[in-house]
PDB file of C-alpha atoms and ligand atoms in Angstrom:
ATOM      1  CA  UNK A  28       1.986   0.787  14.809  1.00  0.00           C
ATOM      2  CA  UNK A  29       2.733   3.013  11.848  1.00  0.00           C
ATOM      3  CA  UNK A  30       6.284   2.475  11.291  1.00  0.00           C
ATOM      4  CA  UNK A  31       9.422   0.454  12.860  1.00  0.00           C
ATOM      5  CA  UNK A  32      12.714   2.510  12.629  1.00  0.00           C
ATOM      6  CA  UNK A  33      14.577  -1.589  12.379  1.00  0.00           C
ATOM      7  CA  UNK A  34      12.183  -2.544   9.188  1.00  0.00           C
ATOM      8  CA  UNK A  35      13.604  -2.223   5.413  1.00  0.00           C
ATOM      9  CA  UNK A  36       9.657  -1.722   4.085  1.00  0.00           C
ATOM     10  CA  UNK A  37       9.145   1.089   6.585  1.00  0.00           C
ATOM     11  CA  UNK A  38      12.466   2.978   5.183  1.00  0.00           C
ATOM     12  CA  UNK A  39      11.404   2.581   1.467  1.00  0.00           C
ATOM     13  CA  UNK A  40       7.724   4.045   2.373  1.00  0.00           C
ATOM     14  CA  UNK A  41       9.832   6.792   4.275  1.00  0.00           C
ATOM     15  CA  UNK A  42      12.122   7.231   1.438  1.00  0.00           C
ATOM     16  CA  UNK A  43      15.006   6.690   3.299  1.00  0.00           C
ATOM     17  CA  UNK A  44      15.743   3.898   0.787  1.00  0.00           C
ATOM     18  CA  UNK A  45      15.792   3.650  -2.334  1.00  0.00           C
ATOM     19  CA  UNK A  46      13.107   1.429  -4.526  1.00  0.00           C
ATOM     20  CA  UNK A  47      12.206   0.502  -8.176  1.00  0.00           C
ATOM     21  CA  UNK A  48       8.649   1.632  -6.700  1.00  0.00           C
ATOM     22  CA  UNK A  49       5.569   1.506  -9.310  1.00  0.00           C
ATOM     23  CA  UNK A  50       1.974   2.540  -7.549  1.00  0.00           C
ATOM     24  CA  UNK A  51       1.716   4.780  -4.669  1.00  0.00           C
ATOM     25  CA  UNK A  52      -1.983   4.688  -2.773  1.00  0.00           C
ATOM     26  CA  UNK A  53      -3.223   6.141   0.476  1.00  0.00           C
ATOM     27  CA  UNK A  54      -2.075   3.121   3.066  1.00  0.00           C
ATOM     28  CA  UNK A  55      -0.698   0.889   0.638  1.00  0.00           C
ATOM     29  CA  UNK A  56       2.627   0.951  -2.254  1.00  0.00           C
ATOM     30  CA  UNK A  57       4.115  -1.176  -4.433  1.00  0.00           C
ATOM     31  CA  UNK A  58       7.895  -2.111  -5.455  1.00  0.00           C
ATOM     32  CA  UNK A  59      10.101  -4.677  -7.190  1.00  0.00           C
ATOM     33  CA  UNK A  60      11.521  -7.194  -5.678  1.00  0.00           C
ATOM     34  CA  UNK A  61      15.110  -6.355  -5.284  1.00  0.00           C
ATOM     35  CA  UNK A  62      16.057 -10.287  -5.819  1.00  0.00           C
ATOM     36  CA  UNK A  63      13.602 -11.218  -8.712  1.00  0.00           C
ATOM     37  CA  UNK A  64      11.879 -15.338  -9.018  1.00  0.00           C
ATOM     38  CA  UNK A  65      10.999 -13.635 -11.958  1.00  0.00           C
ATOM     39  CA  UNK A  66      10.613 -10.705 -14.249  1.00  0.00           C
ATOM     40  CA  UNK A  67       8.422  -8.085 -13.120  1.00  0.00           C
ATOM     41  CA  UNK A  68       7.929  -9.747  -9.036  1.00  0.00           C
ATOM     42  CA  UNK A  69       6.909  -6.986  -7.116  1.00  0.00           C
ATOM     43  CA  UNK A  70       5.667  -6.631  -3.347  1.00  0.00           C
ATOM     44  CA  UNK A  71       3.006  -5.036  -2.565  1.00  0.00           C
ATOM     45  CA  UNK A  72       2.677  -3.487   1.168  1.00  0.00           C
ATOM     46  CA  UNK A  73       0.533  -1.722   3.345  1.00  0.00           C
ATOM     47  CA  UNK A  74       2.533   1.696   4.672  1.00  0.00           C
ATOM     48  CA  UNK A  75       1.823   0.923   7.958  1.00  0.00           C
ATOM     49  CA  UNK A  76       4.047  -1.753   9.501  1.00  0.00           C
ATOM     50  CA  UNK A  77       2.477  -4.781  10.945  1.00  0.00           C
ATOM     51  CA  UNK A  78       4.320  -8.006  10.688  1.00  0.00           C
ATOM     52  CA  UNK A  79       0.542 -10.561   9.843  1.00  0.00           C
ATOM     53  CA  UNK A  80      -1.591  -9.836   7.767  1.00  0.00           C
ATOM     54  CA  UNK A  81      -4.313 -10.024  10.509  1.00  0.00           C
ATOM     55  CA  UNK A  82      -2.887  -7.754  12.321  1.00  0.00           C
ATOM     56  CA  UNK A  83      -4.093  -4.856   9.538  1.00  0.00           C
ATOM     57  CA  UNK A  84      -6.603  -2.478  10.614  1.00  0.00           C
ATOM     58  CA  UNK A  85      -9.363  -2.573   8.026  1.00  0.00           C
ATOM     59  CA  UNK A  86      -7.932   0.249   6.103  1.00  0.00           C
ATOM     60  CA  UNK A  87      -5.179  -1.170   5.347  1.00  0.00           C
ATOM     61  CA  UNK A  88      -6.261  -4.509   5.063  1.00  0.00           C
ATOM     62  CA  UNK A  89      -8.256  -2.965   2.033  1.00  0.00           C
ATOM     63  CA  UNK A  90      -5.635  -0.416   0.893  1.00  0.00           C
ATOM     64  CA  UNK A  91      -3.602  -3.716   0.537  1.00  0.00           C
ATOM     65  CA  UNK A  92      -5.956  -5.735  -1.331  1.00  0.00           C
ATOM     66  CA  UNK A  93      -6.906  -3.156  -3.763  1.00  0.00           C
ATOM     67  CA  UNK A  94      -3.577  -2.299  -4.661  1.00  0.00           C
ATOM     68  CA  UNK A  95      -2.883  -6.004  -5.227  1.00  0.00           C
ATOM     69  CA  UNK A  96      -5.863  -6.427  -7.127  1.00  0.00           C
ATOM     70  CA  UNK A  97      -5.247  -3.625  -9.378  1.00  0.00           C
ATOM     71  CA  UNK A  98      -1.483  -4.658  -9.795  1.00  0.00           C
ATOM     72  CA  UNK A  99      -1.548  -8.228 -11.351  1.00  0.00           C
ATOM     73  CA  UNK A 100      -2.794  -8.182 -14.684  1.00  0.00           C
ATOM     74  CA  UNK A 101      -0.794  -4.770 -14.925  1.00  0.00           C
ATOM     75  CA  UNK A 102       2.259  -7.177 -13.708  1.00  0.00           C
ATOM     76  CA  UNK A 103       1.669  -9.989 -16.160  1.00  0.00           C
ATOM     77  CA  UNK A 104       1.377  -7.738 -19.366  1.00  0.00           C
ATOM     78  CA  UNK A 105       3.928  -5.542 -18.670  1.00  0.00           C
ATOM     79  CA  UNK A 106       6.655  -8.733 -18.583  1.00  0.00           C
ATOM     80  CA  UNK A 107       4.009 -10.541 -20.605  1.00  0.00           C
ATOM     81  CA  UNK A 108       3.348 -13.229 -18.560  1.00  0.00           C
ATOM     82  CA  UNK A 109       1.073 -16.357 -19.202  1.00  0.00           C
ATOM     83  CA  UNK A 110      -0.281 -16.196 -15.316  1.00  0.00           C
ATOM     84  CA  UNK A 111       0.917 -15.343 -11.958  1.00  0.00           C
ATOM     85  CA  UNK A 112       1.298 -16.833  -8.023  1.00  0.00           C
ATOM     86  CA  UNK A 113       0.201 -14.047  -5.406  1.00  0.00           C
ATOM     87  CA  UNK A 114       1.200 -14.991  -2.161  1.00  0.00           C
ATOM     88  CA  UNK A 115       1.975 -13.795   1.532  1.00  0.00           C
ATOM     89  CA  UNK A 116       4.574 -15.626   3.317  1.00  0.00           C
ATOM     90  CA  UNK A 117       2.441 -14.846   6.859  1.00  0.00           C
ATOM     91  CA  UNK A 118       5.161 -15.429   9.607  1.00  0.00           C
ATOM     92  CA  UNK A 119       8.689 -16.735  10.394  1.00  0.00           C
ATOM     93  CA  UNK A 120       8.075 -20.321  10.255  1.00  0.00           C
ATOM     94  CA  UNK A 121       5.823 -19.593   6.671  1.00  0.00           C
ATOM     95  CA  UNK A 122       9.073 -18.406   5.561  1.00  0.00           C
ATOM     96  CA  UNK A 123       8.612 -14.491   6.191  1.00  0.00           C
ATOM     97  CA  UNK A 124      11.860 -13.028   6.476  1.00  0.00           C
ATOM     98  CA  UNK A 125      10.921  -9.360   6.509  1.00  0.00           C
ATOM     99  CA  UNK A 126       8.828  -8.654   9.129  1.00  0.00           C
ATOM    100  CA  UNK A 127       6.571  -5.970   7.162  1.00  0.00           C
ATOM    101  CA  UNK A 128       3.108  -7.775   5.794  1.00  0.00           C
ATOM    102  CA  UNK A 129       4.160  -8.409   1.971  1.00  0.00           C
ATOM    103  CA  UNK A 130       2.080  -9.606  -0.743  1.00  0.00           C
ATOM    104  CA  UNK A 131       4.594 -10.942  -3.828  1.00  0.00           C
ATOM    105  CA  UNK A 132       3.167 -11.069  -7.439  1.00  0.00           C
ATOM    106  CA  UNK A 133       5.559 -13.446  -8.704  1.00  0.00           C
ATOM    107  CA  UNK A 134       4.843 -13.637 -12.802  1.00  0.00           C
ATOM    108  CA  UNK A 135       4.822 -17.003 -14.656  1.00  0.00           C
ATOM    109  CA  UNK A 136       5.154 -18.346 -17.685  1.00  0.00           C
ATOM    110  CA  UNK A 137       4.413 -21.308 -19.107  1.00  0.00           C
ATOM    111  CA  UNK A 138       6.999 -24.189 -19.470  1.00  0.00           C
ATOM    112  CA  UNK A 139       9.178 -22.053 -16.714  1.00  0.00           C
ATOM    113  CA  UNK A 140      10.110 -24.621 -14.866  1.00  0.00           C
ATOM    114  CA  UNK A 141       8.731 -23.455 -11.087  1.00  0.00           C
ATOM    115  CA  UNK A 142       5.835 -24.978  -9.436  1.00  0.00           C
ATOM    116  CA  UNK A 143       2.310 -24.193  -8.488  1.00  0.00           C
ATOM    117  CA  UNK A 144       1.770 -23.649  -4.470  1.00  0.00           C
ATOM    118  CA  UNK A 145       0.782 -26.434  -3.438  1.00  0.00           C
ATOM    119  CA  UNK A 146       4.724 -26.943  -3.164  1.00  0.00           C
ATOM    120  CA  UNK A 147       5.369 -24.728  -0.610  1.00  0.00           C
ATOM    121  CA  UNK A 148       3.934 -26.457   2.404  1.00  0.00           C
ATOM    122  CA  UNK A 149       6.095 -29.544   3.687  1.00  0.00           C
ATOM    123  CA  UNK A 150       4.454 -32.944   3.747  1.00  0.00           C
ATOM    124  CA  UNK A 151       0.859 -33.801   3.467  1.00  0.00           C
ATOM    125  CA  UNK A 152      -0.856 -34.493   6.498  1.00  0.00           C
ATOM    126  CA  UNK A 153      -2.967 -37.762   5.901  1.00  0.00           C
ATOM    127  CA  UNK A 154      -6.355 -37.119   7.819  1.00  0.00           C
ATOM    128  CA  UNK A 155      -9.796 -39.054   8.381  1.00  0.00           C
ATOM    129  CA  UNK A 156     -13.116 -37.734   7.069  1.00  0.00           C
ATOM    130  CA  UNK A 157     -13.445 -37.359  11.176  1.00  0.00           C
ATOM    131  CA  UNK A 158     -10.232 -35.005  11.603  1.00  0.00           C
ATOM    132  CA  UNK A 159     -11.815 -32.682   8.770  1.00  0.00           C
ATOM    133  CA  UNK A 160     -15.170 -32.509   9.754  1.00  0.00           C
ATOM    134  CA  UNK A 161     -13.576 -31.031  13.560  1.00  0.00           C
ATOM    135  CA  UNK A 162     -11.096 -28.506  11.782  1.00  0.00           C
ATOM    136  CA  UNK A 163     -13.751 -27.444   9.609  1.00  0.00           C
ATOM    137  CA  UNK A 164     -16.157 -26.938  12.577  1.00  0.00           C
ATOM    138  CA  UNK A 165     -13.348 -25.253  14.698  1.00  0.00           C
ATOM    139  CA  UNK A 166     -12.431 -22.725  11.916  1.00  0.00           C
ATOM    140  CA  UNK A 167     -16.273 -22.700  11.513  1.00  0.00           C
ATOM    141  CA  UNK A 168     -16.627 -21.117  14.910  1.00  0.00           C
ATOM    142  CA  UNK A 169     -14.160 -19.015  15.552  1.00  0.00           C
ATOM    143  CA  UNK A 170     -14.744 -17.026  12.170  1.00  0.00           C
TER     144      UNK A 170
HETATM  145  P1  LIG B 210       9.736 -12.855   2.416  1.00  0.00           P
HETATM  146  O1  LIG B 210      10.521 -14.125   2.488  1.00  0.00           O
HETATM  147  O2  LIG B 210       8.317 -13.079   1.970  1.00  0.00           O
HETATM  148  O3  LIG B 210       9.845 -12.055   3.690  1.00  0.00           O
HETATM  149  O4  LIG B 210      10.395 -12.036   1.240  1.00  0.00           O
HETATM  150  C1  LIG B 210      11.057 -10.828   1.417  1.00  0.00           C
HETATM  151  C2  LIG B 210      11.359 -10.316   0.034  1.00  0.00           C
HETATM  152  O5  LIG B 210      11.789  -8.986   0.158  1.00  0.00           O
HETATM  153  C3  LIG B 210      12.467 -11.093  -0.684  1.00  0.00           C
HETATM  154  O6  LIG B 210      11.940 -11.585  -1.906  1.00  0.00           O
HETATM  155  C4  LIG B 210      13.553 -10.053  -0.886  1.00  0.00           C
HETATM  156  O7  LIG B 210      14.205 -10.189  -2.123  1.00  0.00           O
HETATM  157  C5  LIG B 210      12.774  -8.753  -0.812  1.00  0.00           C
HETATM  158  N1  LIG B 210      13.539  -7.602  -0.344  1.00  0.00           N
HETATM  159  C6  LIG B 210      14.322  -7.526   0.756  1.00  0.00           C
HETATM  160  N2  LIG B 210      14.834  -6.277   0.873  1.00  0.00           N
HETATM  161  C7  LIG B 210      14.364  -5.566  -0.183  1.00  0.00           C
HETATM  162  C8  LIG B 210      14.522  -4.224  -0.625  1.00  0.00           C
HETATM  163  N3  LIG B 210      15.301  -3.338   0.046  1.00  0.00           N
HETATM  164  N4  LIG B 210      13.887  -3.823  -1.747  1.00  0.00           N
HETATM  165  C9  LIG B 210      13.106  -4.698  -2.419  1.00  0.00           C
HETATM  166  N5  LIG B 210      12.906  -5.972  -2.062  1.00  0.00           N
HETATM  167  C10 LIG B 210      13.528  -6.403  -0.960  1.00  0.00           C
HETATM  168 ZN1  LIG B 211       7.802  -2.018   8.521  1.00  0.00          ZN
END
C-alpha cells in the first residue's frame, strides 16, 4: 500500500498538510511532532503507509532506519540534549494512535523529570527460569 487517503502521515508526505518537516529521503521523511514531550521530538516515517513496522517492505524498512539513524544526534544537538528515547509505539493496544509506522526521537535531558522505557509497559510479568527458556526457544524458531 503506498498511501491511505484517511491517514494524517500520508497527507503531510503528499503535501496536502502542512509540517515543520526537516529531512526528506527516497521512502522515508522526517517532521516535528506537532504536540512536543519535548523540544526538538520529531517522527520519523516511511512514505509509504503501513500501519507495523513489519509490515515494511525492505526498502522502506531501511529507508526508515537510516533516516532515524542519521536523525538523532542531529536531534539532540540541535535542542542540545543530554540523550534521547527512540521508540515505535507498534499497534493500537502499544498505544499507536496514528495508524502510519512512526518512529519518535523524543530528546532528554538530564534531571527532566520523565522516565526511561522500561515505564511504558504495564506490570511485570513474574516468570520461572522454565517460562523463559520456552519464549526464548519459540521466538528462537520462528525468527
Ligand atoms: P502515536 O501515539 O505513536 O501514534 O503518536 C502519534 C504522534 O503523532 C503524536 O505524538 C501526535 O502529537 C503526532 N501527530 C499527530 N498529528 C500530527 C501532525 N499533523 N503533525 C505532526 N505530528 C502529529
Ligand atoms: Zn499513512
Amino acid at each position: 500500500m503506498t498511501a491511505a487517503d484517511d491517514c494524517v502521515f500520508c497527507r503531510i508526505v503528499e503535501g496536502e498538510l502542512p509540517a515543520r518537516t526537516v529531512a526528506e529521503r527516497d521512502g522515508a521523511m522526517a517532521f516535528l511532532d506537532a504536540n512536543p514531550l519535548a523540544r526538538g521530538h520529531t517522527l520519523v516515517i516511511p512514505t509509504a503507509h503501513h500501519q507495523h513496522l513489519q509490515e515494511l517492505d525492505g526498502h522502506s524498512a531501511h529507508a526508515l532506519y537510516e533516516l532515524l539513524h542519521d536523525l538523532v544526534a542531529v536531534v539532540e544537538e540541535s535542542v542540545g540534549a543530554d540523550a534521547s528515547n527512540v521508540a515505535f509505539n507498534n499497534g493500537p493496544a502499544a498505544g499507536q494512535e496514528v495508524p502510519h509506522v512512526h518512529g519518535h526521537i523524543i530528546p532528554r535531558f538530564e534531571d527532566d523529570g520523565g522516565n526511561p522505557i522500561h515505564a511504558v509497559a504495564g506490570t511485570p510479568p513474574e516468570l520461572s527460569d522454565e517460562e523463559l527458556d520456552d519464549i526464548a526457544a519459540d521466538i528462537a524458531d520462528r525468527a
